[in-house]
CSV table of C-alpha atoms in Angstrom, one decimal:
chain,number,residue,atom,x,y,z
A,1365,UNK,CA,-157.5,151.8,-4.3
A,1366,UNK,CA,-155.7,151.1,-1.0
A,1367,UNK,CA,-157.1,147.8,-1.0
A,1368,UNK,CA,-155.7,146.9,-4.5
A,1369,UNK,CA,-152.2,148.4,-3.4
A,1370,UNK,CA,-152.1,145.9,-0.7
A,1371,UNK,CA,-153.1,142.8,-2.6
A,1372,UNK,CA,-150.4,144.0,-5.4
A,1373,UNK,CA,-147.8,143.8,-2.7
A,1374,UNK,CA,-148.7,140.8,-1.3
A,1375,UNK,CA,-148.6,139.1,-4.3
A,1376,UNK,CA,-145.4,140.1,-5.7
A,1377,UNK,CA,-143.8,139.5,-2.9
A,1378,UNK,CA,-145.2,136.0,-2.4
A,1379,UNK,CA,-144.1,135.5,-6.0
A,1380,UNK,CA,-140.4,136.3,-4.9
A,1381,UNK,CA,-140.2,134.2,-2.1
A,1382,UNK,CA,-141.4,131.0,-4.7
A,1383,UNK,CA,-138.7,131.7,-6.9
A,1384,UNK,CA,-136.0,132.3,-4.2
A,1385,UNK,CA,-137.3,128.8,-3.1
A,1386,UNK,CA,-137.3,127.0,-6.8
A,1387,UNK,CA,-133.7,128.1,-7.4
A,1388,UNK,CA,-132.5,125.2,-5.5
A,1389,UNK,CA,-133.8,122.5,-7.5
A,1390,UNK,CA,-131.4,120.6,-8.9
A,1391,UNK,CA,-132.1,121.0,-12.5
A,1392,UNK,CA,-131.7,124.8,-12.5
A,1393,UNK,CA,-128.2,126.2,-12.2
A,1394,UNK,CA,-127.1,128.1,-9.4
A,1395,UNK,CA,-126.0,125.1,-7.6
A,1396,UNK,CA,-122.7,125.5,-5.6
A,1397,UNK,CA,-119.7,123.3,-7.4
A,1398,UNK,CA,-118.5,120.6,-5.0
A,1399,UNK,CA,-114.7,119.3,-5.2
A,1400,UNK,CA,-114.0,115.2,-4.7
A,1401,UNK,CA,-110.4,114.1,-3.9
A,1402,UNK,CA,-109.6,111.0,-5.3
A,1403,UNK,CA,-111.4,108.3,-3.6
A,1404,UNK,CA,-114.2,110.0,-2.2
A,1405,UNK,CA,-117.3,108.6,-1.7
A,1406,UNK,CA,-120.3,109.9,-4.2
A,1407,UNK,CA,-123.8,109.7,-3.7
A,1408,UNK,CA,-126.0,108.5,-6.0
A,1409,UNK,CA,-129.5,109.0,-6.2
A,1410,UNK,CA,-132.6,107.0,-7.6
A,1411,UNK,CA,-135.5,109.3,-9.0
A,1412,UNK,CA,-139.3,108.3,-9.9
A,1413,UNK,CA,-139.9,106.2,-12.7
A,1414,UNK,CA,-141.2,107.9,-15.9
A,1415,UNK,CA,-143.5,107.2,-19.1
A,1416,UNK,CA,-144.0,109.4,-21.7
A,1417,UNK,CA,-147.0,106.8,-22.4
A,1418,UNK,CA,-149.0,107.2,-18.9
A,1419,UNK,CA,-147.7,110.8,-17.9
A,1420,UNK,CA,-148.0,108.8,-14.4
A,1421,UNK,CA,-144.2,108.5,-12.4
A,1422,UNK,CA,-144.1,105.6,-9.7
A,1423,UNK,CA,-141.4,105.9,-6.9
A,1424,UNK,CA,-137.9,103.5,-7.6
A,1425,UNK,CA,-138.9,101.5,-4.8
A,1426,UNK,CA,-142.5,100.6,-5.7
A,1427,UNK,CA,-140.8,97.9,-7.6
A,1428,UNK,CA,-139.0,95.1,-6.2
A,1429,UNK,CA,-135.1,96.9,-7.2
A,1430,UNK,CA,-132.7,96.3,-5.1
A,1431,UNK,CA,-132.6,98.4,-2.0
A,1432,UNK,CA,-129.7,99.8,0.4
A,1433,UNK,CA,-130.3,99.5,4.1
A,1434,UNK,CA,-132.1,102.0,5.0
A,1435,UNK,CA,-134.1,103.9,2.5
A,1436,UNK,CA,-133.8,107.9,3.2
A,1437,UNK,CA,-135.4,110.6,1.4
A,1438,UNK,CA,-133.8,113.2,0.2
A,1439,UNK,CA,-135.1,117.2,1.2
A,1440,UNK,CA,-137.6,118.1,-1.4
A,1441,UNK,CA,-137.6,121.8,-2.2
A,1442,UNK,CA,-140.5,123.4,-3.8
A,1443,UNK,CA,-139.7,122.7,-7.7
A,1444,UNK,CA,-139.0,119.2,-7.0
A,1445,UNK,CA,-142.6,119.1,-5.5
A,1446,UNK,CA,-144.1,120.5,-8.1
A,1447,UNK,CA,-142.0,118.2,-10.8
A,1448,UNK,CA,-143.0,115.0,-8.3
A,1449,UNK,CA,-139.9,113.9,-8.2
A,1450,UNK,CA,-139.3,111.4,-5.3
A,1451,UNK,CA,-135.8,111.4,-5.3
A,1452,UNK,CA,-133.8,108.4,-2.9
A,1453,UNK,CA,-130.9,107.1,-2.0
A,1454,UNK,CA,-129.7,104.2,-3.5
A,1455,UNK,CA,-127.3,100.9,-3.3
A,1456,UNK,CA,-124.8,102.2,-6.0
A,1457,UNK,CA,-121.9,103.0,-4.5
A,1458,UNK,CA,-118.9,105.4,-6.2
A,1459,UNK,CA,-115.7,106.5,-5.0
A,1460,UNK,CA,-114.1,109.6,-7.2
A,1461,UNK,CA,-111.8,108.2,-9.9
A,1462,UNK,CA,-111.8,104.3,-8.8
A,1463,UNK,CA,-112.6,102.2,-11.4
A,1464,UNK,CA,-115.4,99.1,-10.7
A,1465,UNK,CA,-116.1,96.5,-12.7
A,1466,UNK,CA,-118.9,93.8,-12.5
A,1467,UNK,CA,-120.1,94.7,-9.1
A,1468,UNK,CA,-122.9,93.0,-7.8
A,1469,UNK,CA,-125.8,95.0,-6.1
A,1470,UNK,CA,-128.2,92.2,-5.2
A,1471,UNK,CA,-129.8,88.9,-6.3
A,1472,UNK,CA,-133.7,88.6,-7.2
A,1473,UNK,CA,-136.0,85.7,-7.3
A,1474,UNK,CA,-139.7,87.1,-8.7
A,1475,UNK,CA,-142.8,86.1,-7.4
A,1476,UNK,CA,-145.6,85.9,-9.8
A,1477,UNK,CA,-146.9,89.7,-8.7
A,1478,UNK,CA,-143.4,90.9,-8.8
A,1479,UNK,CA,-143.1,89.8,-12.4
A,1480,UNK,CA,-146.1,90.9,-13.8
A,1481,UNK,CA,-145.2,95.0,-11.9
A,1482,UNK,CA,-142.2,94.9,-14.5
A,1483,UNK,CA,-144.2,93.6,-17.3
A,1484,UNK,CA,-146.9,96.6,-16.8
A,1485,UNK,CA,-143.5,98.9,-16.1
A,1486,UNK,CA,-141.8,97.8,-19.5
A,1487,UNK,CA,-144.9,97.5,-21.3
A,1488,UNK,CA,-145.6,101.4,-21.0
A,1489,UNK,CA,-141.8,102.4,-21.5
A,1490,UNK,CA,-140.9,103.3,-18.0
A,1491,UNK,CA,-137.7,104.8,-17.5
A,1492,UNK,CA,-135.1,105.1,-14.8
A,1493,UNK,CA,-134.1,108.2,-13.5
A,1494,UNK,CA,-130.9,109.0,-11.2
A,1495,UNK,CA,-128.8,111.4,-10.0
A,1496,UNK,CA,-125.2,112.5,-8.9
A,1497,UNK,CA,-123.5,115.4,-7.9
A,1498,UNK,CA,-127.0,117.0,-9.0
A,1499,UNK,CA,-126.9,116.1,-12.7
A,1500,UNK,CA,-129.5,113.7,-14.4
A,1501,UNK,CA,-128.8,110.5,-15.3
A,1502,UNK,CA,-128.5,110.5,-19.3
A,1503,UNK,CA,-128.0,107.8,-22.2
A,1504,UNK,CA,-126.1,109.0,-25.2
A,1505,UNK,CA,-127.6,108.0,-28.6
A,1506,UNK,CA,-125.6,108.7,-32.1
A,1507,UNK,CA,-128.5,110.5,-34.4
A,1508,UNK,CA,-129.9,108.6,-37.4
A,1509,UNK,CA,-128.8,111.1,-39.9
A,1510,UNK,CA,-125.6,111.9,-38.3
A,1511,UNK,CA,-124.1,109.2,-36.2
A,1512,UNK,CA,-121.1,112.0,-35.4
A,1513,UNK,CA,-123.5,113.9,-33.3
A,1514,UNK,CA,-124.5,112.5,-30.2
A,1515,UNK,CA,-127.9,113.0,-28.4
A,1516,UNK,CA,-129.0,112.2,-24.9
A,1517,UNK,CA,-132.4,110.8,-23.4
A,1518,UNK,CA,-133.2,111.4,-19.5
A,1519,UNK,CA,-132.9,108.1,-17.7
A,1520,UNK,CA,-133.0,104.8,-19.5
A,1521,UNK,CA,-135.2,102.2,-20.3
A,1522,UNK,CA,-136.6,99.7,-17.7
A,1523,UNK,CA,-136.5,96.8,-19.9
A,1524,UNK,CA,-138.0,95.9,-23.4
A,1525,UNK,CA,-140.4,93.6,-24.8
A,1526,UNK,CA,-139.0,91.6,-28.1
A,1527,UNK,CA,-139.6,88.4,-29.9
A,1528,UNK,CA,-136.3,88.1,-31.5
A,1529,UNK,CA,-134.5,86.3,-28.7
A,1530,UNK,CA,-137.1,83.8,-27.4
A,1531,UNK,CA,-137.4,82.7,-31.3
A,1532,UNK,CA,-141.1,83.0,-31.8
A,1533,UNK,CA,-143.8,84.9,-32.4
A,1534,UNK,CA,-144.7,85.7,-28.6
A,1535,UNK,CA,-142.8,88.5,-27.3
A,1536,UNK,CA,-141.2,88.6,-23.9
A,1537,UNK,CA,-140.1,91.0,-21.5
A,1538,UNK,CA,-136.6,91.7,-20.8
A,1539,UNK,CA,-135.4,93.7,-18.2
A,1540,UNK,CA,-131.9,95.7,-18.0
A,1541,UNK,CA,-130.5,94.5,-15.6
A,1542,UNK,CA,-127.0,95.3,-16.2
A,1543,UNK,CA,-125.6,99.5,-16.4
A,1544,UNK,CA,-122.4,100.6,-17.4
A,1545,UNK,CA,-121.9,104.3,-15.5
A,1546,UNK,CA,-119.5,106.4,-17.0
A,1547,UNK,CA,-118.8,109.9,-14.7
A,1548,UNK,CA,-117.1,112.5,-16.5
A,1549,UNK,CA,-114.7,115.1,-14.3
A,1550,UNK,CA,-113.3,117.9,-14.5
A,1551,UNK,CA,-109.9,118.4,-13.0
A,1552,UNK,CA,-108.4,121.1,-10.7
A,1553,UNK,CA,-104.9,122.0,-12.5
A,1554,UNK,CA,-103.5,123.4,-9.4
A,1555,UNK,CA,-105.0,120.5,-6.8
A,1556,UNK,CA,-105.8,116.8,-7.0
A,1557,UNK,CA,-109.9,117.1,-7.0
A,1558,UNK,CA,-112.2,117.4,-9.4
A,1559,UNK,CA,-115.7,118.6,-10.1
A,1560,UNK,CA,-118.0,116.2,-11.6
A,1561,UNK,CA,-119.3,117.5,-15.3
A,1562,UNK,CA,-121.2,114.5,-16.3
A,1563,UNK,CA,-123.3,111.5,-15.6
A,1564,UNK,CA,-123.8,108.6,-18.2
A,1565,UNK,CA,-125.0,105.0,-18.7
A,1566,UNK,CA,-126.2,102.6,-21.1
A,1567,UNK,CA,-128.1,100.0,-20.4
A,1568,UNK,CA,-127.9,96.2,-20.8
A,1569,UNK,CA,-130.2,92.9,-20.3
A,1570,UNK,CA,-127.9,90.0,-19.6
A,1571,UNK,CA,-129.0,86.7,-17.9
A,1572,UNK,CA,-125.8,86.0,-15.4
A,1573,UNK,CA,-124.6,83.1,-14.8
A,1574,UNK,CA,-122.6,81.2,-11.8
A,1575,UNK,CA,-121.3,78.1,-10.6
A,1576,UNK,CA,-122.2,76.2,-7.6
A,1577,UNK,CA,-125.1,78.0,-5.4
A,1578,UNK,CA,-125.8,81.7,-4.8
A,1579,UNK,CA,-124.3,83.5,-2.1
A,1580,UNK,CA,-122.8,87.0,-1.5
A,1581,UNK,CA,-119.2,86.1,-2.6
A,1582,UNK,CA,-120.1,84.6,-5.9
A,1583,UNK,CA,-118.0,84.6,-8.2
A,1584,UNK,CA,-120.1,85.4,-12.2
A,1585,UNK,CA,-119.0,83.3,-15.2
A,1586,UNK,CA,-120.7,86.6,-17.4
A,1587,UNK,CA,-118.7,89.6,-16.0
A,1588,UNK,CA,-115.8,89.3,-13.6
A,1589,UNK,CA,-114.0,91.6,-12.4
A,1590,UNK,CA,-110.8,89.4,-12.0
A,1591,UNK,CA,-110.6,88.0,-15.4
A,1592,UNK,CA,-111.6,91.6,-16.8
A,1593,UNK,CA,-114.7,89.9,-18.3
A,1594,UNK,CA,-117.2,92.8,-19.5
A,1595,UNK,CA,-120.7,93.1,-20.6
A,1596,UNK,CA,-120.6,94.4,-23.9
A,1597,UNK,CA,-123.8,93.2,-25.9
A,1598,UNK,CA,-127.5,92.0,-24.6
A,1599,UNK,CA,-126.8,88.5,-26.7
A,1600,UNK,CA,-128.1,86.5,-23.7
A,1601,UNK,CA,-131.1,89.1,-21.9
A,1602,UNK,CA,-132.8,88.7,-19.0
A,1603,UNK,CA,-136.5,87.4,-19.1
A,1604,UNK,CA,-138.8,88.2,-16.7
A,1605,UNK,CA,-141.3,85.3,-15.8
A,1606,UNK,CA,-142.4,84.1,-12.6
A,1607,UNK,CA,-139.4,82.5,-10.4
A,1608,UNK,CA,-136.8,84.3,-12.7
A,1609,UNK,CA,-133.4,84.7,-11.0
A,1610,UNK,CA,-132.3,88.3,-11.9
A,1611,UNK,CA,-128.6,89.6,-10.9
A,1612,UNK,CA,-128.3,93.4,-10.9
A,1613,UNK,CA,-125.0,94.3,-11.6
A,1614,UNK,CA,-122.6,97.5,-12.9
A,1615,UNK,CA,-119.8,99.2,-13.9
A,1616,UNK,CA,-118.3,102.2,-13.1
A,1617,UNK,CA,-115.8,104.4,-15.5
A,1618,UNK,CA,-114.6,107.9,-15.2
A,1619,UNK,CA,-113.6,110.0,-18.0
A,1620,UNK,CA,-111.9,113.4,-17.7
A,1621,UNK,CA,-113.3,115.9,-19.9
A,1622,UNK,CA,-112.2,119.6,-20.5
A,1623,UNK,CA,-115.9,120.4,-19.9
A,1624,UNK,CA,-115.9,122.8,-16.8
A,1625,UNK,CA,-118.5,122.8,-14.3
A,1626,UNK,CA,-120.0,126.1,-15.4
A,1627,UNK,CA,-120.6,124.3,-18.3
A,1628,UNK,CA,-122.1,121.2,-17.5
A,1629,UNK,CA,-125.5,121.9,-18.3
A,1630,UNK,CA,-124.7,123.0,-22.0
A,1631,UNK,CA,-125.0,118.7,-22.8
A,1632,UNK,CA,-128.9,119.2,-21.4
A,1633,UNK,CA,-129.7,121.4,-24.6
A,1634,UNK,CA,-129.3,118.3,-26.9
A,1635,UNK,CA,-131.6,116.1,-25.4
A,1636,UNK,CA,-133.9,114.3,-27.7
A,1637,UNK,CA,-137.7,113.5,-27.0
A,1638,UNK,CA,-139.8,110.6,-28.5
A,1639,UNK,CA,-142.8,112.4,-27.7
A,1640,UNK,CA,-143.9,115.6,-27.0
A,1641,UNK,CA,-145.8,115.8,-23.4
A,1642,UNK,CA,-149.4,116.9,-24.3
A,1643,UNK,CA,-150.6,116.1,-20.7
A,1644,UNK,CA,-147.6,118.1,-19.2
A,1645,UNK,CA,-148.3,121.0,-21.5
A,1646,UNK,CA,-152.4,121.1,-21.6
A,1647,UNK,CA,-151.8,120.7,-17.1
A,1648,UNK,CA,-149.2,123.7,-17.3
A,1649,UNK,CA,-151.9,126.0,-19.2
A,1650,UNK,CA,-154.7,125.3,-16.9
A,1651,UNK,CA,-152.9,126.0,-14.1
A,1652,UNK,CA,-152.3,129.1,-15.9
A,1653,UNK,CA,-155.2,130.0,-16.9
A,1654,UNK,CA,-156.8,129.4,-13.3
A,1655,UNK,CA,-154.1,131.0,-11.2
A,1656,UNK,CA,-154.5,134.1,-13.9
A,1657,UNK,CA,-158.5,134.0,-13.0
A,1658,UNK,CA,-158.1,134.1,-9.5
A,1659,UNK,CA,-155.7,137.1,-9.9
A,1660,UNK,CA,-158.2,138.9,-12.0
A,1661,UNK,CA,-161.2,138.4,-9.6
A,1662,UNK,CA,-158.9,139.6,-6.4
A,1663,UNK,CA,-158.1,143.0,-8.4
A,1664,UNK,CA,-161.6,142.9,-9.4
């Protein structure tokens, strides 16, 4: 009986400490708001590539993206473990409230083996994940029965394979190579700085062009940022094919919102799912089932 006792304790408290630890995860709440003056540098994030086609994820960087200088990794806690989640830093750089238009992260040249990783990625739906401020990168997407109402899908699509453009009957892969970020705040009535409340995107393949040869002060003849050219449609995507030149570009907007920060998460509950995650859920109830076994012997 005394024996039982003890194992009882042991394993509610152990329970405890794992759900003191999982409370820092970023997509729990709990998290403690952060104020940004205006101009303040923000950090965002890359996350593992998903599939609701392989269940597998793939770090950012096992692709050839485009890379900052030194690749750190950010302090897993215990959910993120358990999610997988490899979570990065990244080249994008923000600053609170300053607008950016057309701003050029890097410039690719694939090699055959290159090409054919973002084939295999696009060819089993991968998605891009990110973060900032701990919110999830989402894409908003009008519903079919009610374009008024507005869904959103975690990360957004590597690329997509389509015949339409090439003009025959072969598709090709296209990859997006182009975001448009928007960063929704929430402003401080009493101060300048503001609590970030959202983190959007939508996606674009767009084959940029230049004159004269590459080189870091390029100036694009798709998207400039002096003439106020914008990407606005995927008209001209990017292919990917062996010796493709890709040009990975962005845009940054912010948008103040009356949504306040305790709020934030209330745009999560509409998120929309092409899929339902059999593999996730059938994984979830062995582990049940097993840990629930083990318990049941130990009392035993």
């Amino acid at each position: 009986m005394e024996i039982g006792r003890s194992l009882g304790s042991h394993l509610l408290i152990a329970t405890l400490l794992l759900l003191s630890i999982g409370v820092n995860c970023f997509y729990l709440p709990g998290v403690a708001p952060e104020d940004f003056e205006l101009g303040a540098p923000l950090k965002v994030k890359v996350n593992k590539l998903t599939s609701t086609k392989t269940q597998l994820p793939y770090s950012f960087y096992s692709l050839p993206f485009c890379t900052p200088k030194t690749i750190v990794d950010s302090a897993e806690n215990l959910g993120e473990v358990l999610r997988g989640d490899r979570i990065e830093n990244s080249p994008y750089e923000f600053k609170m409230r300053v607008p950016q238009l057309c701003k050029i992260v890097c410039h690719r040249t694939l090699d055959a083996k290159s090409a054919q990783e973002f084939k295999e990625k696009i060819d089993d739906e991968y998605r891009v994940n990110m973060i900032l401020d701990n919110l999830p990168l989402v894409v908003p997407v009008p519903r079919r029965d009610q374009e008024s109402v507005i869904m959103y899908q975690h990360g957004f699509l590597l690329g997509l394979k389509d015949g339409t453009y090439s003009g025959s009957k072969d598709q090709k892969h296209y990859i997006n190579n182009h975001l448009q970020f928007t960063v929704k705040y929430h402003k401080d009535t009493q101060s300048d700085s503001a609590r970030i409340v959202g983190f959007e995107v939508k996606p674009f393949s767009v084959k940029h062009k230049y004159e004269g040869k590459w080189s870091d002060d390029v100036r694009l003849t798709t998207c400039d940022p002096h003439a106020k050219l914008t990407v606005t449609n995927s008209d001209t995507p990017q292919e990917v094919e062996e010796n493709s030149e890709i040009i990975f570009t962005y845009d940054v907007t912010f948008e103040e919102s009356d949504v306040k920060w305790a709020s934030r998460w209330d745009t999560y509950l509409l998120m929309s799912d092409d899929q339902i995650h059999w593999f996730s859920i059938v994984n979830s109830l062995m582990i049940v089932l097993f840990l629930s076994g083990m318990v049941a012997m130990i009392m035993l």
